[in-house]
XYZ file of C-alpha atoms in Angstrom:
519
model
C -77.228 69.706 122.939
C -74.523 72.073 121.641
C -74.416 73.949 124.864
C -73.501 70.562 126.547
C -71.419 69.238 124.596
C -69.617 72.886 124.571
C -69.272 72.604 128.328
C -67.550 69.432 128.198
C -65.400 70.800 125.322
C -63.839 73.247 128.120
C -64.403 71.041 131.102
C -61.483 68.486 129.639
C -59.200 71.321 127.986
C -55.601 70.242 129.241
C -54.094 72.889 130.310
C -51.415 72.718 127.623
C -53.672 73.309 124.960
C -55.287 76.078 126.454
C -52.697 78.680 124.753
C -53.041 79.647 121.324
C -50.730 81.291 118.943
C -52.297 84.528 117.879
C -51.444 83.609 114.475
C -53.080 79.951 114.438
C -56.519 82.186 116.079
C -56.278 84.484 113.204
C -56.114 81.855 110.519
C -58.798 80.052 111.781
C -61.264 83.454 111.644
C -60.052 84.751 108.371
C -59.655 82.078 105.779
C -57.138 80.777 103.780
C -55.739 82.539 100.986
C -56.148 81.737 97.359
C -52.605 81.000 96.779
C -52.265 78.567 99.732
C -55.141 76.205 98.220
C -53.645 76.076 95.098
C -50.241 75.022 96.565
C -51.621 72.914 98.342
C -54.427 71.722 95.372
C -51.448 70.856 93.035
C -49.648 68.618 95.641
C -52.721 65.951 95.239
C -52.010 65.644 91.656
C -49.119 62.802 92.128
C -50.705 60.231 93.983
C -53.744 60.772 91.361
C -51.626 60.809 88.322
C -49.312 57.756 89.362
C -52.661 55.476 90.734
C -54.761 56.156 87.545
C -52.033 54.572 85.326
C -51.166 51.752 87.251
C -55.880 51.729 87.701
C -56.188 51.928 83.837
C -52.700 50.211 82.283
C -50.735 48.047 84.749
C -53.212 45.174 83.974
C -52.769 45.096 80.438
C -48.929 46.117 80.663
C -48.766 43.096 82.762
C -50.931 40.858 80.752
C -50.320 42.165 76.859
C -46.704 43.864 77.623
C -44.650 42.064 79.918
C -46.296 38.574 78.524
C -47.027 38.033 82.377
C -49.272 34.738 82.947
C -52.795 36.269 84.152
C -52.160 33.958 87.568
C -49.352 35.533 88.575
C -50.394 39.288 87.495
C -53.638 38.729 89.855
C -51.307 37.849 92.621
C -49.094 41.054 91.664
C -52.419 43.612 91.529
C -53.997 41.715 94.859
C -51.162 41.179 96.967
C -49.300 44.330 95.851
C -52.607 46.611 96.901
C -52.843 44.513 100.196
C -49.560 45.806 100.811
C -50.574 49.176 99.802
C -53.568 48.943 102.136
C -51.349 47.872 105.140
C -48.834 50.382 104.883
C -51.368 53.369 104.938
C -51.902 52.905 109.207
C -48.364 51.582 109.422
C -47.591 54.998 107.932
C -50.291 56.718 109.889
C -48.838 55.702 113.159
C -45.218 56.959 112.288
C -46.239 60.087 111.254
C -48.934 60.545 114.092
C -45.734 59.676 116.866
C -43.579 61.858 114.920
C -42.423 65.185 116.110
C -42.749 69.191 114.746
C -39.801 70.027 112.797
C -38.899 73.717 111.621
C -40.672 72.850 108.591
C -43.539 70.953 110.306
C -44.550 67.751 111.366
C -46.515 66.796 108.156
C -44.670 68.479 105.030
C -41.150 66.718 105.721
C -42.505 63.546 104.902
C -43.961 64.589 101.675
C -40.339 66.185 100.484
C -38.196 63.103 101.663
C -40.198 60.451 100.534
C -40.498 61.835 97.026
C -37.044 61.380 95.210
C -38.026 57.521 96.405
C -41.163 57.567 95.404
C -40.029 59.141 91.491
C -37.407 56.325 91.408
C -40.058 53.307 92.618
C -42.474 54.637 90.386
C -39.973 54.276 87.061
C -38.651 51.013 87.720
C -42.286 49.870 87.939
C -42.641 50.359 83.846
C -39.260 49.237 83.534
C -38.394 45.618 81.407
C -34.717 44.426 82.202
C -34.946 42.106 79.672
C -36.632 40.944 76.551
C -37.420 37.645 77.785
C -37.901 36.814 81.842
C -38.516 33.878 84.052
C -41.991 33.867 85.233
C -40.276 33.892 88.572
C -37.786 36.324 87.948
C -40.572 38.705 86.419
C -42.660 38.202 89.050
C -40.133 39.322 91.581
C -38.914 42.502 89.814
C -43.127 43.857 89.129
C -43.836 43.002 93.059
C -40.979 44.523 94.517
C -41.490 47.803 92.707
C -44.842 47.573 92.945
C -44.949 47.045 96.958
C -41.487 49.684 96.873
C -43.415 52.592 95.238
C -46.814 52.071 97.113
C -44.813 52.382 100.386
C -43.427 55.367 99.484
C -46.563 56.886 97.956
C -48.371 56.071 101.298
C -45.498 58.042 103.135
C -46.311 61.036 100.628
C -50.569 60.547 100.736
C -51.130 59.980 104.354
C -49.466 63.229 106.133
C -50.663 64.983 102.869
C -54.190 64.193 103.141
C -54.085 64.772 107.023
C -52.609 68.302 106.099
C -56.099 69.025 104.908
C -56.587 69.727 108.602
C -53.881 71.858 109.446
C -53.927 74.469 106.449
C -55.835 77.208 108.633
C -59.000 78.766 108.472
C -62.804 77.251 109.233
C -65.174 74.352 108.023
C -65.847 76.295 104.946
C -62.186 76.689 103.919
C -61.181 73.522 104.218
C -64.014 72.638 101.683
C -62.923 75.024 99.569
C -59.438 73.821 99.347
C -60.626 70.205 98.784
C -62.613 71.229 96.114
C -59.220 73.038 94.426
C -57.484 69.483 95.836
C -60.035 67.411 93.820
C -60.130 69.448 90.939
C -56.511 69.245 90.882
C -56.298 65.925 91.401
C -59.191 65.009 88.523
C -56.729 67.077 86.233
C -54.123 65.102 87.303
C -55.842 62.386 86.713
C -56.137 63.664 83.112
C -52.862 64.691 82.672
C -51.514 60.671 83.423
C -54.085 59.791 81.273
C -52.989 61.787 78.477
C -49.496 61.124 78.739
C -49.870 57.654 79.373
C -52.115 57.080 76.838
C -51.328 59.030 74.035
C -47.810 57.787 74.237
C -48.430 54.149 74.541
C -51.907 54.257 72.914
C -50.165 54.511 69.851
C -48.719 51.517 70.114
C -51.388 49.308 71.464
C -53.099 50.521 68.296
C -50.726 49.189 65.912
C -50.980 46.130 67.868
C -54.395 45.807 67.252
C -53.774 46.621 63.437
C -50.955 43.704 63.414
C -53.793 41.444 65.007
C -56.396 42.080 62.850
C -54.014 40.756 59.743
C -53.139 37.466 61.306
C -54.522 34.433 61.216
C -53.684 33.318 64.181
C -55.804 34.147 67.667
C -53.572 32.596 70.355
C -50.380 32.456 71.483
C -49.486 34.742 68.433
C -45.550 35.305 69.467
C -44.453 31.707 69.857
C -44.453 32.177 65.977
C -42.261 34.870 66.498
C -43.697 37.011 64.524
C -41.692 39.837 63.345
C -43.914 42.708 63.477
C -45.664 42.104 66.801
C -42.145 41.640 68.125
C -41.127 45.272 67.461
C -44.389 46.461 67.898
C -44.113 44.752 71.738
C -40.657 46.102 71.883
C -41.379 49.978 70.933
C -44.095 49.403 73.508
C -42.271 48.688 76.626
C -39.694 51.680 75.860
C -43.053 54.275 75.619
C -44.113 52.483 78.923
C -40.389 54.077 80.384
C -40.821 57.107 78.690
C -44.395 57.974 79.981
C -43.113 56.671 83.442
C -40.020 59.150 83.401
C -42.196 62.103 82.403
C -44.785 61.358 85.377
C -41.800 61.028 87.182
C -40.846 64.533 86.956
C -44.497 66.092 87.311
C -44.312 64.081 90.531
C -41.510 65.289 91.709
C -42.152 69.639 90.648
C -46.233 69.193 92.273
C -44.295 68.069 95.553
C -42.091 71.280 95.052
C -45.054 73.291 94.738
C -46.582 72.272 97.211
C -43.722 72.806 99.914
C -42.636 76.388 98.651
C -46.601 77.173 99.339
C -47.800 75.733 102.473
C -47.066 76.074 106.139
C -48.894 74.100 108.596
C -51.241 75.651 110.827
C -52.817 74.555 114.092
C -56.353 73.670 114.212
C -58.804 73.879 116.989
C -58.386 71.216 119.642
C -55.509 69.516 117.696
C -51.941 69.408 117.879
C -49.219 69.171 115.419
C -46.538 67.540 118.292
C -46.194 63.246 118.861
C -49.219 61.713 119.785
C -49.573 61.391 123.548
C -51.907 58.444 123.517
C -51.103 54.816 122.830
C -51.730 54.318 119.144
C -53.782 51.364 119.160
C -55.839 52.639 121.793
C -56.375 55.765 119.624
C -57.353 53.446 117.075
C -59.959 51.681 118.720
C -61.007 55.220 119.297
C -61.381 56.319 115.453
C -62.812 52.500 114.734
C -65.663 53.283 117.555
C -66.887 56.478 115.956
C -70.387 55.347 114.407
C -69.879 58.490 111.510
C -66.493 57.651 110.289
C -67.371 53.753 110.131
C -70.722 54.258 107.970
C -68.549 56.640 106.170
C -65.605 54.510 105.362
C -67.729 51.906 104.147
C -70.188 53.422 102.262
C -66.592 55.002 100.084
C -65.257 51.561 100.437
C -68.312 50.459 98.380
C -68.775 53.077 95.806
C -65.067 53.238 95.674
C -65.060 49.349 94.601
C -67.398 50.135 92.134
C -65.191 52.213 90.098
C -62.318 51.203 90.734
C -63.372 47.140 89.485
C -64.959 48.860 86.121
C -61.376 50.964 85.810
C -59.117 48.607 86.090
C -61.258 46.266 83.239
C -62.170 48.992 81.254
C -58.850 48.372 78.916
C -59.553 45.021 78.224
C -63.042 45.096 77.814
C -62.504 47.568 75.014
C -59.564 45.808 73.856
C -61.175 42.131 73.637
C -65.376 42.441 74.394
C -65.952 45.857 72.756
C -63.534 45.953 69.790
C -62.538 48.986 70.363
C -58.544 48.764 71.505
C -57.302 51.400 69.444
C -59.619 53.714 70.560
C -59.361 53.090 74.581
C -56.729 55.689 75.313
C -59.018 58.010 73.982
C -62.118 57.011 75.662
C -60.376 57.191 78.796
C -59.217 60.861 78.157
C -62.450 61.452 77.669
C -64.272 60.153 80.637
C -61.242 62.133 82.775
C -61.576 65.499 81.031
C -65.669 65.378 81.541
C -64.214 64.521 85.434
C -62.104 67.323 85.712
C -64.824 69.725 83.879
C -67.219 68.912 86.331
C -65.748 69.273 89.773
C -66.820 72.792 89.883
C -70.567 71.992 89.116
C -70.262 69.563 92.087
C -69.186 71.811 94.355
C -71.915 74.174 93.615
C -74.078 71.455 94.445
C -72.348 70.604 97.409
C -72.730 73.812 98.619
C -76.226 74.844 97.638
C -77.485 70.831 98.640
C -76.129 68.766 101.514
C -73.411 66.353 100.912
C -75.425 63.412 100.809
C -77.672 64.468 98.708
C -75.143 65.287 96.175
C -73.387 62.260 96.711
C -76.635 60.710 95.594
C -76.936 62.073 92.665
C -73.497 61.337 91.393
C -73.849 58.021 92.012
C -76.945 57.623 90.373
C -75.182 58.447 87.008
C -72.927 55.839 87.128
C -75.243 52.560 86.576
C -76.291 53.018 83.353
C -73.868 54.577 81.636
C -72.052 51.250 82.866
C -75.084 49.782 81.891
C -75.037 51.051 78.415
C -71.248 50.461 77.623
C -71.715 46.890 78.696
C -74.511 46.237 76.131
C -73.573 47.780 73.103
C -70.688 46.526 70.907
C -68.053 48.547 69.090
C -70.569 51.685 68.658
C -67.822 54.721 69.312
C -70.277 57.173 69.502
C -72.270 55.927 71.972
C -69.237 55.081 74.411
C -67.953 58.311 73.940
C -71.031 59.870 75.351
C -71.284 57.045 78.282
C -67.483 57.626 78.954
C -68.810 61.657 79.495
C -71.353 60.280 82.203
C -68.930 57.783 84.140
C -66.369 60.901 84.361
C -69.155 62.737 85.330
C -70.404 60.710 88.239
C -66.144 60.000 89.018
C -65.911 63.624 89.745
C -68.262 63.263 92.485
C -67.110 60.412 93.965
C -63.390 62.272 93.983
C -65.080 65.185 95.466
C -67.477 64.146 97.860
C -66.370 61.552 100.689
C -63.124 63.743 101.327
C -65.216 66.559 101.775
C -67.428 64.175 104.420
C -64.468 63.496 106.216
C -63.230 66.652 107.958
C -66.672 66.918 109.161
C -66.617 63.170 110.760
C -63.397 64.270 112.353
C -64.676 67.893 114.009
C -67.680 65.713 115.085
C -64.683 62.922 116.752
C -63.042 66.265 118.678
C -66.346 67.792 120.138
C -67.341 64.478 121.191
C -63.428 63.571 122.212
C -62.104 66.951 123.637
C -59.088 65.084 125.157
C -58.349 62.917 122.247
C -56.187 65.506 120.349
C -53.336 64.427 117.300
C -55.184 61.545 115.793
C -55.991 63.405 112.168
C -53.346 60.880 110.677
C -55.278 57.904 111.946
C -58.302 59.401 110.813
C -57.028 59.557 106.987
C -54.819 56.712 106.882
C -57.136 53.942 108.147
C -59.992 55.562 105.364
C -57.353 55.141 102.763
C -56.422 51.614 104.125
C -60.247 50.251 103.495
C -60.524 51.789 100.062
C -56.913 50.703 98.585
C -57.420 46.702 100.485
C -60.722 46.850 98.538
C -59.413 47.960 95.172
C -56.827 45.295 95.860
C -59.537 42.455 96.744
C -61.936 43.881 93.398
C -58.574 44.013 91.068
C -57.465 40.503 92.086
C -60.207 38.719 92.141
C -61.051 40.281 88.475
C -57.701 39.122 87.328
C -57.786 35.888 89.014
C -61.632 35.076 87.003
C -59.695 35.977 83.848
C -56.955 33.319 84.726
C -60.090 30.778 85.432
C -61.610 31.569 82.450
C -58.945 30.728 80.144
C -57.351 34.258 79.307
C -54.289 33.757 77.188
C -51.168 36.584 77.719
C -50.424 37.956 74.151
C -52.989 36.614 72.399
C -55.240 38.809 70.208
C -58.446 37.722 70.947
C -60.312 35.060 73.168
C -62.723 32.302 73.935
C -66.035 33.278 74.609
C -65.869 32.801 78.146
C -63.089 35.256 78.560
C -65.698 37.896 76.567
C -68.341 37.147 78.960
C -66.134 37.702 82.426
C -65.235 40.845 81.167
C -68.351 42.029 80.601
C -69.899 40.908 83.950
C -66.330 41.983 85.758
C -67.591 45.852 83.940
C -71.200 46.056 84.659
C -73.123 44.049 86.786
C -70.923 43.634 89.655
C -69.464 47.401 89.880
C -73.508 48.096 89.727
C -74.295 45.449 92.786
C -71.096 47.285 94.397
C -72.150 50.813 94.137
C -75.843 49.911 95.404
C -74.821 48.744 99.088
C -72.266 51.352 98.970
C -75.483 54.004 98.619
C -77.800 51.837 100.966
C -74.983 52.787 103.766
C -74.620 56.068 102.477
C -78.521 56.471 103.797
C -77.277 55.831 107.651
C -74.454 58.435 107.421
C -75.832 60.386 110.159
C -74.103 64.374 109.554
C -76.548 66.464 107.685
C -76.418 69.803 107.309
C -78.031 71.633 110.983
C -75.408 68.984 112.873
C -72.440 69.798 110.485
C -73.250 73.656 111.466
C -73.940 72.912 114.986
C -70.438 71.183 115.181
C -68.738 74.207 113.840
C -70.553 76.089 116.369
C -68.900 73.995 119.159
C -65.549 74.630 117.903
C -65.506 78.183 117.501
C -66.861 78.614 121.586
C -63.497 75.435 122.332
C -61.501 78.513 120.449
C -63.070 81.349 121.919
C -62.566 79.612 125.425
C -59.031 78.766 124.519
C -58.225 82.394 124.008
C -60.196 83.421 127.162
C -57.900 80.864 129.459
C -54.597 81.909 127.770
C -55.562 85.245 128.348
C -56.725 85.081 131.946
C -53.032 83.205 132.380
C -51.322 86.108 131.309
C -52.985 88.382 133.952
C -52.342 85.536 136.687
């Protein structure tokens, strides 16, 4: 089987890809070096920082902050990730027919989209006034909204693609993802921390102003003086945490482009792509690894992200624990970012799906537990330990899984060479549309069940939709995400087999350029 599909590997070289730069051989035999991970680790933090507080507080900044009607935030979180979600292959398909530039074909978007992004991302947390029209405050959270995802996906595409072109073998690009992921579950932390030790505070005082009211509904048509300012101080630490994120963004995207140079891979190219792009799609669409793949993380990926995006609420109004939230969150994303190294042990010592397994497993009942027991700290401190621990894996794992469906795509596709950004941008188009179908339709059941914006506590059916929104249906998700986990067809002897392949498409590479020369 190898041997085979090795012969057809050099049967179909184009001739054009038949020469090799020395230096692009070397780098693929020798490894990358420690300080090129890094740099290229700490450019994952933005998109992770920037997505977990919009995952963990946009909801309740829209509901509790802005005074937004919970109809009109639902069509904000849905129709702004559907946006989000289309602009990924939209994006994939302008960088894929882009050409190289002195500073690459992948790396110039990242630098020219940032100063937009930084900008977007600010105005998102931004109130122009006190008091808005609901359609005037509608139009100001969407725009930025759909503004800042577009330019995120113009930073996140060509950077996840440049997973492929950082040099070295199989091994190092697993390496680097696991610095990427650990980086990115600290930066996860970090916008947790920021975000939610500066506006925790607030939300806390909130809940003290609450508790010493008589009132439980529409609490600041009595305009009460105290939860006025306390709303007011609110919205300016919203800014402030924005413009600080702002600036991380903008020095990990420095980082990152003073650190890494694009290298060639084996039987890629970094030039425009030469095929028709929807015909390449079709292509990526029709691989049987990548499609089990991308929905089984579509799945899991729902899970988490429907629990996440609830999990402020439901401590705020089902769990009575709102002043505490912040913390629990910090706490589920440091045991996250702790445990990315233990996972890639795992990964290496077990095969990926095995370990995928396992962190998944975790997940149920700490959501489980959380769910069923009410305003106990202690016990959803140690569940919020377990979730991070299980989120680590679910950061780690399926981008690990996915150079590996795409060597398996270019020993099976020899003449199908440049379609890397297609690859990545189409997998992050099914997980963001999902998050933006789970988030929606969450919000929108909130709306149904008679959730009232500003109001400091609810009717009984509001308490039970958040607690079905948090458990049982992120459980239901992340079981058919595992039962197509089971069909993912790469194990470990065909992962090494594939590897095998492309070191005899470089060696033969080599050989031709070689035998040119002497011609």
């Amino acid at each position: 089987m190898a041997e085979t599909s090795t012969n057809t590997l050099i049967s179909h070289m184009p001739a054009g890809s038949k020469r090799r730069a020395a230096g692009d051989e070397d780098a693929f035999h020798k490894g990358l070096p420690l300080s090129r991970k890094l740099c290229y680790a700490v450019g994952g933090a933005p998109y992770q920082m920037t997505s977990t507080t919009k995952g963990f507080f946009l909801q309740i900044f829209l509901l509790d902050v802005v005074q937004m009607d919970a109809f009109y935030v639902s069509l904000i979180l849905f129709m702004g990730r559907a946006w989000d979600a289309i602009t990924d292959p939209l994006v994939g398909y302008v960088v894929s027919k882009s050409g190289r530039t002195r500073i690459g074909k992948l790396i110039p978007w990242l630098v020219f989209s940032t100063p937009f992004g930084v900008l977007s991302y600010i105005m998102m947390w931004f109130t122009p006034k006190d008091t808005m029209s609901p359609a005037f405050s509608f139009s100001w959270y969407f725009i930025m909204c759909c503004l800042f995802d577009t330019f995120m996906s113009c930073y996140h595409v060509p950077y996840s693609s440049l997973n492929m072109f950082l040099g070295g073998g199989q091994k190092d690009r697993d390496s680097a993802t696991g610095f990427r992921m650990g980086m990115e579950t600290f930066g996860t932390l970090a916008g947790a921390v920021i975000q939610g030790q500066i506006v925790g505070v607030y939300h806390a005082k909130r809940a003290v102003v609450c508790s010493g009211l008589n009132h439980t509904e529409n609490i600041l048509q009595n305009h009460s003086s105290p939860l006025l300012d306390t709303l007011h101080n609110t919205r300016r630490a919203y800014l402030i945490a924005a413009v600080i994120l702002g600036v991380l963004y903008f020095l990990c995207c420095l980082v990152l482009f003073l650190g890494v140079k694009e290298q060639l891979a084996p039987l890629s190219i970094l030039d425009r792509l030469r095929m028709p792009y929807l015909s390449g799609l079709r292509m990526v669409v029709k691989h049987s690894p990548y499609v089990r793949l991308v929905f089984g993380f579509l799945f899991c990926s729902l899970a988490f992200q429907m629990a996440q995006s609830n999990f402020a609420l439901f401590c705020t109004h089902a769990a009575g624990l709102g002043a505490y939230f912040q913390h629990l969150v910090l706490i589920m994303l440091t045991s996250a970012t702790l445990s990315v190294p233990l996972w890639q042990t795992l990964l290496v010592r077990l095969e990926k799906k095995t370990t995928l397994f396992i962190g998944m497993l975790i997940y149920a009942p700490a959501l489980v537990i959380i769910a069923s027991v009410q305003g106990n700290l202690p016990v959803f401190i140690v569940m919020s330990i377990m979730a991070g621990f299980s989120l680590a894996s679910l950061y780690l794992l399926p981008w690990s899984m996915l150079p590996d469906v795409i060597d398996d795509f270019k020993v099976r596709n020899p003449t199908s060479k440049g379609l890397e950004p297609i690859f990545y941008s189409c997998y992050v188009f099914f997980n963001k549309f999902g998050g933006g179908v789970s988030v929606g339709i969450s919000t929108m059941a909130l709306h149904f069940a008679g959730y009232k914006s500003g109001a400091c506590s609810h009717n009984a059916t509001v308490i039970t939709t958040l607690r079905v929104l948090f458990a049982p249906v992120p459980i239901a998700l992340l079981l058919v995400g595992m039962v197509l986990f089971c069909f993912y067809p790469i194990n470990e002897a065909r992962r090494q087999q594939i590897q095998e392949e492309l070191r005899k498409a470089v060696t033969t590479e080599d050989d031709s350029a070689v035998s040119e020369e002497n011609l």
